[in-house]
C-alpha cells in the first residue's frame, strides 16, 4: 500500500511561519483535500511535497523512503494547476507525451502511452489540436493527461478547477475523483471551496494560519467540527454561533434571545458558544417557539430560501424549504431547533463533546 506521510513539517519564510507542525498521511485510495482560506499554507504544503520548497523542519516520507533530500525531478510527482500550464505551441499529443520525452522514453512506448491516456480522458479525437483550439475542460483534461503520463507516485492538484464555469467544474470534479480512484495513487487536492472539499475528498484537512484545525471525513468536519473555525468554514450558509453562558445546565444566549436546557449535566460556564446549522432552525408554532425575531432579508436559491435575521448587529440565518410560504421582510417570526442538533464550544472555541448523541 503506497503512502505519503508528513511528520511535524514547518516552513518559515523569513520571520513568517507559513505552516506550523503539519502531520498527516495519505494512502493510495485517499483523495485528501486541503481546504482553508487564502494564505493558510495550502500551496506551501504541496510545494514541499513536490520538493519545490525545503521545509524548515520536519520529515516527508513516501512509504519508508525519506524524501527530504530527494530532488524534485526524482520524486515523480504529478501536478495539476489552476492555469493548466500547457505548452501552447505543442499539440495535445505532444503535451501529454512531453514528460516521457524528457524522460528519454522511446517513441513507440510514448505513442502507446499517449493513446492509452487520451482514451482514458476522452481526448482521442483531439490529439492533433493545439491548446487554443480546446475548451477549458478539455485543456484541463490534457493537463491531467500530462500529469499521469509518467505514472506518478503521488498526485497533487492545486485549485485545478478555479478557471472553469460552474457546470464544467461539477463534471470535472467527478472525472478527477474517478481518475484518482482508478489509478490508486495517493492524491492531495487543494481548494478554498468547501463544497469542492466535501464532494471530492474522503479525507479533509482544514487549515487556518498554517495550522491543522481538523482532519476527518466529510461527515466528521460537517457534523463534528473540532472548533468554531471549522464549524463556520465548512457549510454554506455558515453555522449560526450564539455566545452565552451556562447556569445549571441551561444555556442562556448573552442578549436573552433564547435559553435551552442542555441534554447532559454540564458545568456552569461564564462564556461559551452554541452552534446551530441554518438547516436545523425552523419556523415554529407559537407553542414551540424558542426565539422570536424579525426577517431582515432573504436569498432565493430555487430549491430553498435562506432567511436572515439580525440580533445585536450580527446576522444569523435559517433555511426555508421550498414548500413553505415565505415570510415578508420585517415580519415577526418564531423559530425553534432541536437540542439534538446543537454544537457546543468552550470559551476558546473548542468543541465540547456531548456524548449522548
Ligand atoms: P491561496 O489560497 O491564496 O493560494 P494558500 O493557502 O495556498 O493561499 P500559501 O501560498 O501556501 O497559501 O501561503 C502561505 C503563507 O506563506 C502566506 O502568508 C504567503 O504570503 C506566504 N508565502 C508563500 N510563499 C512565500 C514565499 N516564497 N516567500 C514569502 N512568503 C511566502
CSV table of C-alpha atoms and ligand atoms in Angstrom, one decimal:
chain,number,residue,atom,x,y,z
A,1,UNK,CA,0.0,0.0,0.0
A,2,UNK,CA,1.7,3.2,-1.1
A,3,UNK,CA,1.6,6.1,1.4
A,4,UNK,CA,2.8,9.6,1.7
A,5,UNK,CA,3.5,10.9,5.2
A,6,UNK,CA,4.3,14.3,6.6
A,7,UNK,CA,5.7,14.4,10.1
A,8,UNK,CA,5.8,17.7,12.0
A,9,UNK,CA,6.6,19.8,9.0
A,10,UNK,CA,7.0,23.5,9.4
A,11,UNK,CA,8.1,26.2,6.9
A,12,UNK,CA,9.0,29.8,7.6
A,13,UNK,CA,9.7,32.5,5.0
A,14,UNK,CA,12.0,35.0,6.7
A,15,UNK,CA,10.3,35.6,10.1
A,16,UNK,CA,6.9,34.5,8.8
A,17,UNK,CA,5.8,30.9,9.7
A,18,UNK,CA,3.7,29.8,6.7
A,19,UNK,CA,3.0,26.3,8.0
A,20,UNK,CA,3.4,25.0,11.6
A,21,UNK,CA,3.9,21.4,12.7
A,22,UNK,CA,1.9,19.7,10.0
A,23,UNK,CA,1.5,15.9,10.2
A,24,UNK,CA,-0.8,13.7,8.1
A,25,UNK,CA,-0.8,10.6,5.9
A,26,UNK,CA,-2.3,9.9,2.5
A,27,UNK,CA,-2.8,6.4,1.3
A,28,UNK,CA,-3.3,5.2,-2.2
A,29,UNK,CA,-7.1,5.1,-2.0
A,30,UNK,CA,-7.3,8.5,-0.5
A,31,UNK,CA,-8.2,11.8,-2.0
A,32,UNK,CA,-7.0,14.1,0.7
A,33,UNK,CA,-8.4,17.6,0.4
A,34,UNK,CA,-6.5,20.6,1.9
A,35,UNK,CA,-9.1,23.3,2.5
A,36,UNK,CA,-8.8,26.7,4.1
A,37,UNK,CA,-8.9,30.5,3.5
A,38,UNK,CA,-6.4,32.3,1.3
A,39,UNK,CA,-2.9,32.3,2.8
A,40,UNK,CA,-3.4,29.4,5.2
A,41,UNK,CA,-0.5,27.5,3.7
A,42,UNK,CA,-2.1,25.0,1.2
A,43,UNK,CA,0.2,25.7,-1.7
A,44,UNK,CA,3.2,25.7,0.5
A,45,UNK,CA,2.4,22.2,1.7
A,46,UNK,CA,2.1,21.0,-1.9
A,47,UNK,CA,5.3,22.6,-2.9
A,48,UNK,CA,7.1,21.0,0.0
A,49,UNK,CA,5.8,17.6,-1.1
A,50,UNK,CA,6.9,18.2,-4.7
A,51,UNK,CA,10.3,19.3,-3.5
A,52,UNK,CA,10.0,22.8,-4.8
A,53,UNK,CA,10.4,24.2,-1.2
A,54,UNK,CA,12.6,22.9,1.6
A,55,UNK,CA,10.8,22.5,4.9
A,56,UNK,CA,12.4,24.5,7.8
A,57,UNK,CA,11.8,21.4,10.0
A,58,UNK,CA,10.0,18.0,9.8
A,59,UNK,CA,10.1,15.0,7.5
A,60,UNK,CA,8.4,13.8,4.4
A,61,UNK,CA,8.2,10.1,3.6
A,62,UNK,CA,7.0,8.1,0.6
A,63,UNK,CA,6.5,4.7,2.0
A,64,UNK,CA,9.6,4.2,4.1
A,65,UNK,CA,11.8,6.5,1.9
A,66,UNK,CA,12.7,9.8,3.4
A,67,UNK,CA,12.0,12.4,0.7
A,68,UNK,CA,13.6,15.5,2.2
A,69,UNK,CA,16.9,15.0,0.3
A,70,UNK,CA,15.4,13.6,-2.9
A,71,UNK,CA,15.4,16.3,-5.7
A,72,UNK,CA,12.1,17.2,-7.2
A,73,UNK,CA,12.8,15.6,-10.5
A,74,UNK,CA,13.3,12.2,-8.9
A,75,UNK,CA,10.1,12.3,-6.8
A,76,UNK,CA,7.9,11.6,-9.8
A,77,UNK,CA,5.0,13.7,-8.6
A,78,UNK,CA,2.1,14.5,-11.0
A,79,UNK,CA,1.0,18.1,-10.5
A,80,UNK,CA,-2.1,19.9,-12.0
A,81,UNK,CA,-2.5,23.6,-11.5
A,82,UNK,CA,-5.3,26.1,-12.0
A,83,UNK,CA,-3.7,27.7,-15.1
A,84,UNK,CA,-3.2,24.3,-16.9
A,85,UNK,CA,0.4,25.3,-17.8
A,86,UNK,CA,0.2,23.6,-21.2
A,87,UNK,CA,2.7,24.4,-23.9
A,88,UNK,CA,0.8,26.5,-26.5
A,89,UNK,CA,2.9,25.6,-29.5
A,90,UNK,CA,2.5,21.8,-28.9
A,91,UNK,CA,-0.4,19.6,-29.9
A,92,UNK,CA,-2.4,17.6,-27.3
A,93,UNK,CA,-0.3,14.6,-28.2
A,94,UNK,CA,2.9,16.4,-27.6
A,95,UNK,CA,1.8,18.0,-24.4
A,96,UNK,CA,0.7,14.6,-22.9
A,97,UNK,CA,3.9,12.9,-24.1
A,98,UNK,CA,6.2,15.7,-23.1
A,99,UNK,CA,7.2,14.2,-19.6
A,100,UNK,CA,8.0,10.9,-21.4
A,101,UNK,CA,10.2,12.7,-24.0
A,102,UNK,CA,12.1,14.5,-21.2
A,103,UNK,CA,12.5,11.1,-19.5
A,104,UNK,CA,14.0,9.8,-22.8
A,105,UNK,CA,11.5,7.0,-23.4
A,106,UNK,CA,11.4,5.5,-26.9
A,107,UNK,CA,8.9,6.8,-29.5
A,108,UNK,CA,6.9,3.6,-29.6
A,109,UNK,CA,6.3,3.5,-25.9
A,110,UNK,CA,5.4,7.2,-25.9
A,111,UNK,CA,2.8,6.7,-28.7
A,112,UNK,CA,1.2,3.7,-26.8
A,113,UNK,CA,1.1,5.6,-23.5
A,114,UNK,CA,-0.3,8.8,-25.0
A,115,UNK,CA,-3.0,7.0,-26.9
A,116,UNK,CA,-4.0,5.0,-23.8
A,117,UNK,CA,-4.2,8.2,-21.7
A,118,UNK,CA,-6.1,10.0,-24.5
A,119,UNK,CA,-8.7,7.2,-24.5
A,120,UNK,CA,-9.0,7.3,-20.7
A,121,UNK,CA,-9.6,11.1,-20.7
A,122,UNK,CA,-11.8,11.1,-23.8
A,123,UNK,CA,-9.3,13.2,-25.8
A,124,UNK,CA,-8.5,10.7,-28.6
A,125,UNK,CA,-10.3,12.9,-31.2
A,126,UNK,CA,-8.3,15.9,-30.1
A,127,UNK,CA,-4.7,14.6,-30.3
A,128,UNK,CA,-3.7,16.9,-33.2
A,129,UNK,CA,-5.2,20.1,-31.8
A,130,UNK,CA,-3.3,22.9,-30.0
A,131,UNK,CA,-4.4,24.1,-26.6
A,132,UNK,CA,-6.0,27.3,-28.0
A,133,UNK,CA,-8.4,25.1,-30.1
A,134,UNK,CA,-9.7,23.4,-26.9
A,135,UNK,CA,-12.4,24.3,-24.4
A,136,UNK,CA,-11.4,25.0,-20.7
A,137,UNK,CA,-12.4,21.5,-19.6
A,138,UNK,CA,-10.5,19.8,-22.5
A,139,UNK,CA,-7.4,21.8,-21.6
A,140,UNK,CA,-7.7,20.7,-18.0
A,141,UNK,CA,-8.0,17.1,-19.2
A,142,UNK,CA,-4.8,17.5,-21.2
A,143,UNK,CA,-3.1,18.8,-18.1
A,144,UNK,CA,-4.4,15.7,-16.2
A,145,UNK,CA,-3.1,13.5,-19.0
A,146,UNK,CA,0.3,15.1,-18.8
A,147,UNK,CA,0.4,14.6,-15.1
A,148,UNK,CA,-0.4,10.9,-15.3
A,149,UNK,CA,1.9,10.1,-18.3
A,150,UNK,CA,4.8,9.1,-16.1
A,151,UNK,CA,2.7,7.0,-13.7
A,152,UNK,CA,3.4,9.4,-10.8
A,153,UNK,CA,3.8,8.2,-7.3
A,154,UNK,CA,1.5,10.9,-6.0
A,155,UNK,CA,-0.9,13.4,-7.5
A,156,UNK,CA,-1.0,17.0,-6.4
A,157,UNK,CA,-3.8,19.2,-7.5
A,158,UNK,CA,-3.7,23.0,-6.8
A,159,UNK,CA,-7.1,24.5,-7.3
A,160,UNK,CA,-7.3,22.9,-10.8
A,161,UNK,CA,-10.9,23.8,-11.5
A,162,UNK,CA,-11.0,27.5,-10.5
A,163,UNK,CA,-10.9,28.7,-14.1
A,164,UNK,CA,-13.9,26.6,-15.2
A,165,UNK,CA,-17.5,27.6,-15.2
A,166,UNK,CA,-19.8,26.2,-12.6
A,167,UNK,CA,-21.3,23.3,-14.7
A,168,UNK,CA,-18.0,22.2,-16.1
A,169,UNK,CA,-16.5,22.3,-12.6
A,170,UNK,CA,-19.0,19.8,-11.3
A,171,UNK,CA,-18.4,17.4,-14.2
A,172,UNK,CA,-14.6,17.7,-13.8
A,173,UNK,CA,-14.8,17.0,-10.1
A,174,UNK,CA,-16.3,13.6,-10.9
A,175,UNK,CA,-13.7,13.0,-13.6
A,176,UNK,CA,-10.9,13.7,-11.3
A,177,UNK,CA,-12.3,11.6,-8.5
A,178,UNK,CA,-12.8,8.7,-10.9
A,179,UNK,CA,-9.3,9.1,-12.3
A,180,UNK,CA,-7.7,9.1,-8.9
A,181,UNK,CA,-9.7,6.0,-7.8
A,182,UNK,CA,-8.9,4.1,-11.0
A,183,UNK,CA,-5.2,4.9,-10.8
A,184,UNK,CA,-4.9,4.3,-7.0
A,185,UNK,CA,-2.3,7.0,-6.5
A,186,UNK,CA,-2.2,8.9,-3.2
A,187,UNK,CA,-3.8,12.3,-4.2
A,188,UNK,CA,-3.8,15.7,-2.5
A,189,UNK,CA,-6.3,18.3,-3.7
A,190,UNK,CA,-6.1,21.9,-2.7
A,191,UNK,CA,-9.1,24.1,-2.7
A,192,UNK,CA,-10.6,27.0,-0.8
A,193,UNK,CA,-14.1,25.9,-1.9
A,194,UNK,CA,-15.6,23.9,0.9
A,195,UNK,CA,-18.3,22.3,-1.4
A,196,UNK,CA,-15.5,21.0,-3.6
A,197,UNK,CA,-13.7,19.7,-0.5
A,198,UNK,CA,-16.8,17.9,0.8
A,199,UNK,CA,-17.7,16.4,-2.5
A,200,UNK,CA,-14.3,15.2,-3.6
A,201,UNK,CA,-12.3,14.2,-0.6
A,202,UNK,CA,-12.6,11.2,1.6
A,203,UNK,CA,-10.1,12.8,4.0
A,204,UNK,CA,-10.5,16.5,4.7
A,205,UNK,CA,-7.8,18.6,6.3
A,206,UNK,CA,-9.0,22.0,7.4
A,207,UNK,CA,-6.2,24.6,7.8
A,208,UNK,CA,-6.0,28.1,9.2
A,209,UNK,CA,-2.9,30.3,9.6
A,210,UNK,CA,-0.6,27.4,8.7
A,211,UNK,CA,-2.1,25.0,11.3
A,212,UNK,CA,-4.3,22.0,11.0
A,213,UNK,CA,-7.7,22.6,12.7
A,214,UNK,CA,-9.1,19.2,12.0
A,215,UNK,CA,-8.5,16.0,9.9
A,216,UNK,CA,-11.6,13.9,9.3
A,217,UNK,CA,-14.1,12.5,6.8
A,218,UNK,CA,-16.6,15.0,5.2
A,219,UNK,CA,-19.1,13.8,7.7
A,220,UNK,CA,-16.8,14.5,10.6
A,221,UNK,CA,-15.9,18.0,9.7
A,222,UNK,CA,-19.5,18.8,8.9
A,223,UNK,CA,-21.2,17.1,11.8
A,224,UNK,CA,-18.5,17.1,14.4
A,225,UNK,CA,-16.5,20.3,13.8
A,226,UNK,CA,-13.5,20.4,16.1
A,227,UNK,CA,-13.8,24.2,16.7
A,228,UNK,CA,-15.8,27.3,15.8
A,229,UNK,CA,-13.5,28.0,12.9
A,230,UNK,CA,-14.2,24.6,11.2
A,231,UNK,CA,-17.9,24.9,12.2
A,232,UNK,CA,-18.2,28.2,10.3
A,233,UNK,CA,-15.8,27.5,7.5
A,234,UNK,CA,-17.5,24.2,6.4
A,235,UNK,CA,-21.1,24.5,5.4
A,236,UNK,CA,-23.0,27.2,3.5
A,237,UNK,CA,-24.7,29.3,4.8
A,238,UNK,CA,-22.4,29.1,7.7
A,239,UNK,CA,-23.3,27.7,11.1
A,240,UNK,CA,-25.0,30.2,13.5
A,241,UNK,CA,-22.9,30.7,16.6
A,242,UNK,CA,-24.5,32.2,19.6
A,243,UNK,CA,-22.5,33.3,22.6
A,244,UNK,CA,-23.8,32.7,26.1
A,245,UNK,CA,-23.3,31.1,29.4
A,246,UNK,CA,-24.4,28.0,31.2
A,247,UNK,CA,-26.2,28.1,34.5
A,248,UNK,CA,-27.5,24.8,35.9
A,249,UNK,CA,-27.2,23.1,32.5
A,250,UNK,CA,-29.2,25.7,30.8
A,251,UNK,CA,-27.7,27.8,28.0
A,252,UNK,CA,-28.6,31.5,28.2
A,253,UNK,CA,-27.9,33.4,25.0
A,254,UNK,CA,-25.9,36.6,26.1
A,255,UNK,CA,-28.6,39.0,24.9
A,256,UNK,CA,-31.6,37.0,26.0
A,257,UNK,CA,-32.5,35.7,22.6
A,258,UNK,CA,-33.3,32.3,23.9
A,259,UNK,CA,-32.5,29.7,26.6
A,260,UNK,CA,-32.2,26.0,26.1
A,261,UNK,CA,-31.9,23.1,28.5
A,262,UNK,CA,-28.9,21.0,27.7
A,263,UNK,CA,-29.3,17.3,27.3
A,264,UNK,CA,-26.5,16.4,29.8
A,265,UNK,CA,-25.4,18.0,33.1
A,266,UNK,CA,-22.8,20.4,32.2
A,267,UNK,CA,-20.6,22.7,34.4
A,268,UNK,CA,-21.6,26.3,34.8
A,269,UNK,CA,-19.6,28.5,32.5
A,270,UNK,CA,-19.4,32.2,32.0
A,271,UNK,CA,-18.6,32.1,28.3
A,272,UNK,CA,-19.1,29.5,25.7
A,273,UNK,CA,-20.7,29.2,22.2
A,274,UNK,CA,-23.7,27.3,20.9
A,275,UNK,CA,-23.8,26.5,17.2
A,276,UNK,CA,-26.9,25.6,15.2
A,277,UNK,CA,-26.8,25.0,11.4
A,278,UNK,CA,-29.2,27.0,9.3
A,279,UNK,CA,-31.0,23.8,8.2
A,280,UNK,CA,-31.7,22.9,11.8
A,281,UNK,CA,-33.6,26.1,12.6
A,282,UNK,CA,-37.2,26.2,11.6
A,283,UNK,CA,-40.3,28.4,11.8
A,284,UNK,CA,-42.3,27.2,14.7
A,285,UNK,CA,-45.8,27.4,16.0
A,286,UNK,CA,-46.4,29.8,18.9
A,287,UNK,CA,-46.4,26.9,21.3
A,288,UNK,CA,-43.0,25.6,20.0
A,289,UNK,CA,-41.2,28.9,19.6
A,290,UNK,CA,-37.8,29.2,21.3
A,291,UNK,CA,-36.7,32.5,19.9
A,292,UNK,CA,-38.6,35.5,18.5
A,293,UNK,CA,-37.1,37.6,15.8
A,294,UNK,CA,-37.8,39.6,12.6
A,295,UNK,CA,-37.0,38.8,9.0
A,296,UNK,CA,-34.2,41.1,7.8
A,297,UNK,CA,-33.6,39.8,4.3
A,298,UNK,CA,-33.6,36.6,2.2
A,299,UNK,CA,-31.9,34.9,-0.7
A,300,UNK,CA,-34.0,32.8,-3.0
A,301,UNK,CA,-31.8,29.9,-4.4
A,302,UNK,CA,-34.5,27.9,-6.2
A,303,UNK,CA,-34.8,24.7,-4.2
A,304,UNK,CA,-34.9,26.7,-0.9
A,305,UNK,CA,-34.7,30.2,0.5
A,306,UNK,CA,-32.1,31.4,3.0
A,307,UNK,CA,-33.7,33.8,5.5
A,308,UNK,CA,-31.6,36.2,7.6
A,309,UNK,CA,-32.4,37.8,10.9
A,310,UNK,CA,-30.3,40.2,12.9
A,311,UNK,CA,-29.6,40.1,16.6
A,312,UNK,CA,-27.4,42.7,18.3
A,313,UNK,CA,-25.8,43.7,14.9
A,314,UNK,CA,-24.9,40.2,13.8
A,315,UNK,CA,-26.7,38.3,11.0
A,316,UNK,CA,-28.0,34.7,11.5
A,317,UNK,CA,-29.8,32.5,9.0
A,318,UNK,CA,-32.0,29.6,8.5
A,319,UNK,CA,-33.2,27.6,5.6
A,320,UNK,CA,-36.8,27.7,4.5
A,321,UNK,CA,-37.7,24.6,2.5
A,322,UNK,CA,-39.3,25.2,-1.0
A,323,UNK,CA,-42.7,24.1,0.0
A,324,UNK,CA,-43.1,26.6,2.9
A,325,UNK,CA,-44.5,30.0,2.3
A,326,UNK,CA,-42.0,32.8,2.7
A,327,UNK,CA,-42.5,35.4,5.5
A,328,UNK,CA,-42.1,39.0,4.4
A,329,UNK,CA,-39.1,41.2,5.2
A,330,UNK,CA,-39.9,42.9,8.6
A,331,UNK,CA,-42.3,40.2,9.6
A,332,UNK,CA,-42.2,38.8,13.2
A,333,UNK,CA,-41.4,35.1,13.3
A,334,UNK,CA,-40.8,32.5,15.9
A,335,UNK,CA,-38.1,29.9,15.5
A,336,UNK,CA,-37.1,26.7,17.1
A,337,UNK,CA,-34.5,23.9,16.9
A,338,UNK,CA,-34.0,20.5,18.3
A,339,UNK,CA,-31.5,20.2,21.2
A,340,UNK,CA,-30.0,17.2,19.3
A,341,UNK,CA,-28.8,19.5,16.5
A,342,UNK,CA,-26.7,21.8,18.7
A,343,UNK,CA,-23.0,22.1,18.8
A,344,UNK,CA,-21.2,23.4,21.9
A,345,UNK,CA,-17.8,25.1,22.0
A,346,UNK,CA,-15.8,26.3,25.0
A,347,UNK,CA,-14.5,29.8,25.5
A,348,UNK,CA,-11.5,29.0,23.3
A,349,UNK,CA,-13.9,27.8,20.6
A,350,UNK,CA,-13.0,24.1,21.0
A,351,UNK,CA,-15.8,21.5,20.6
A,352,UNK,CA,-17.4,20.2,23.8
A,353,UNK,CA,-18.4,16.6,23.2
A,354,UNK,CA,-21.9,15.9,24.2
A,355,UNK,CA,-21.6,12.1,24.3
A,356,UNK,CA,-25.3,11.5,24.5
A,357,UNK,CA,-25.6,11.9,20.6
B,1,LIG,P1,-4.1,30.8,-1.6
B,1,LIG,O1,-5.4,30.0,-1.3
B,1,LIG,O2,-4.3,32.3,-1.6
B,1,LIG,O3,-3.3,30.2,-2.8
B,1,LIG,P2,-2.5,29.3,0.3
B,1,LIG,O4,-3.3,28.7,1.4
B,1,LIG,O5,-2.1,28.4,-0.8
B,1,LIG,O6,-3.2,30.6,-0.3
B,1,LIG,P3,0.3,29.8,0.6
B,1,LIG,O7,0.5,30.2,-0.8
B,1,LIG,O8,0.8,28.4,0.9
B,1,LIG,O9,-1.2,29.9,1.0
B,1,LIG,O10,1.0,30.9,1.5
B,1,LIG,C1,1.0,30.7,2.9
B,1,LIG,C2,1.7,31.9,3.5
B,1,LIG,O11,3.1,31.9,3.2
B,1,LIG,C3,1.2,33.2,3.0
B,1,LIG,O12,1.2,34.2,4.1
B,1,LIG,C4,2.2,33.7,2.0
B,1,LIG,O13,2.2,35.1,1.8
B,1,LIG,C5,3.5,33.1,2.5
B,1,LIG,N1,4.4,32.7,1.4
B,1,LIG,C6,4.2,31.7,0.5
B,1,LIG,N2,5.2,31.6,-0.4
B,1,LIG,C7,6.2,32.5,0.0
B,1,LIG,C8,7.5,32.9,-0.4
B,1,LIG,N3,8.0,32.3,-1.4
B,1,LIG,N4,8.1,34.0,0.2
B,1,LIG,C9,7.5,34.6,1.3
B,1,LIG,N5,6.3,34.2,1.8
B,1,LIG,C10,5.6,33.3,1.2
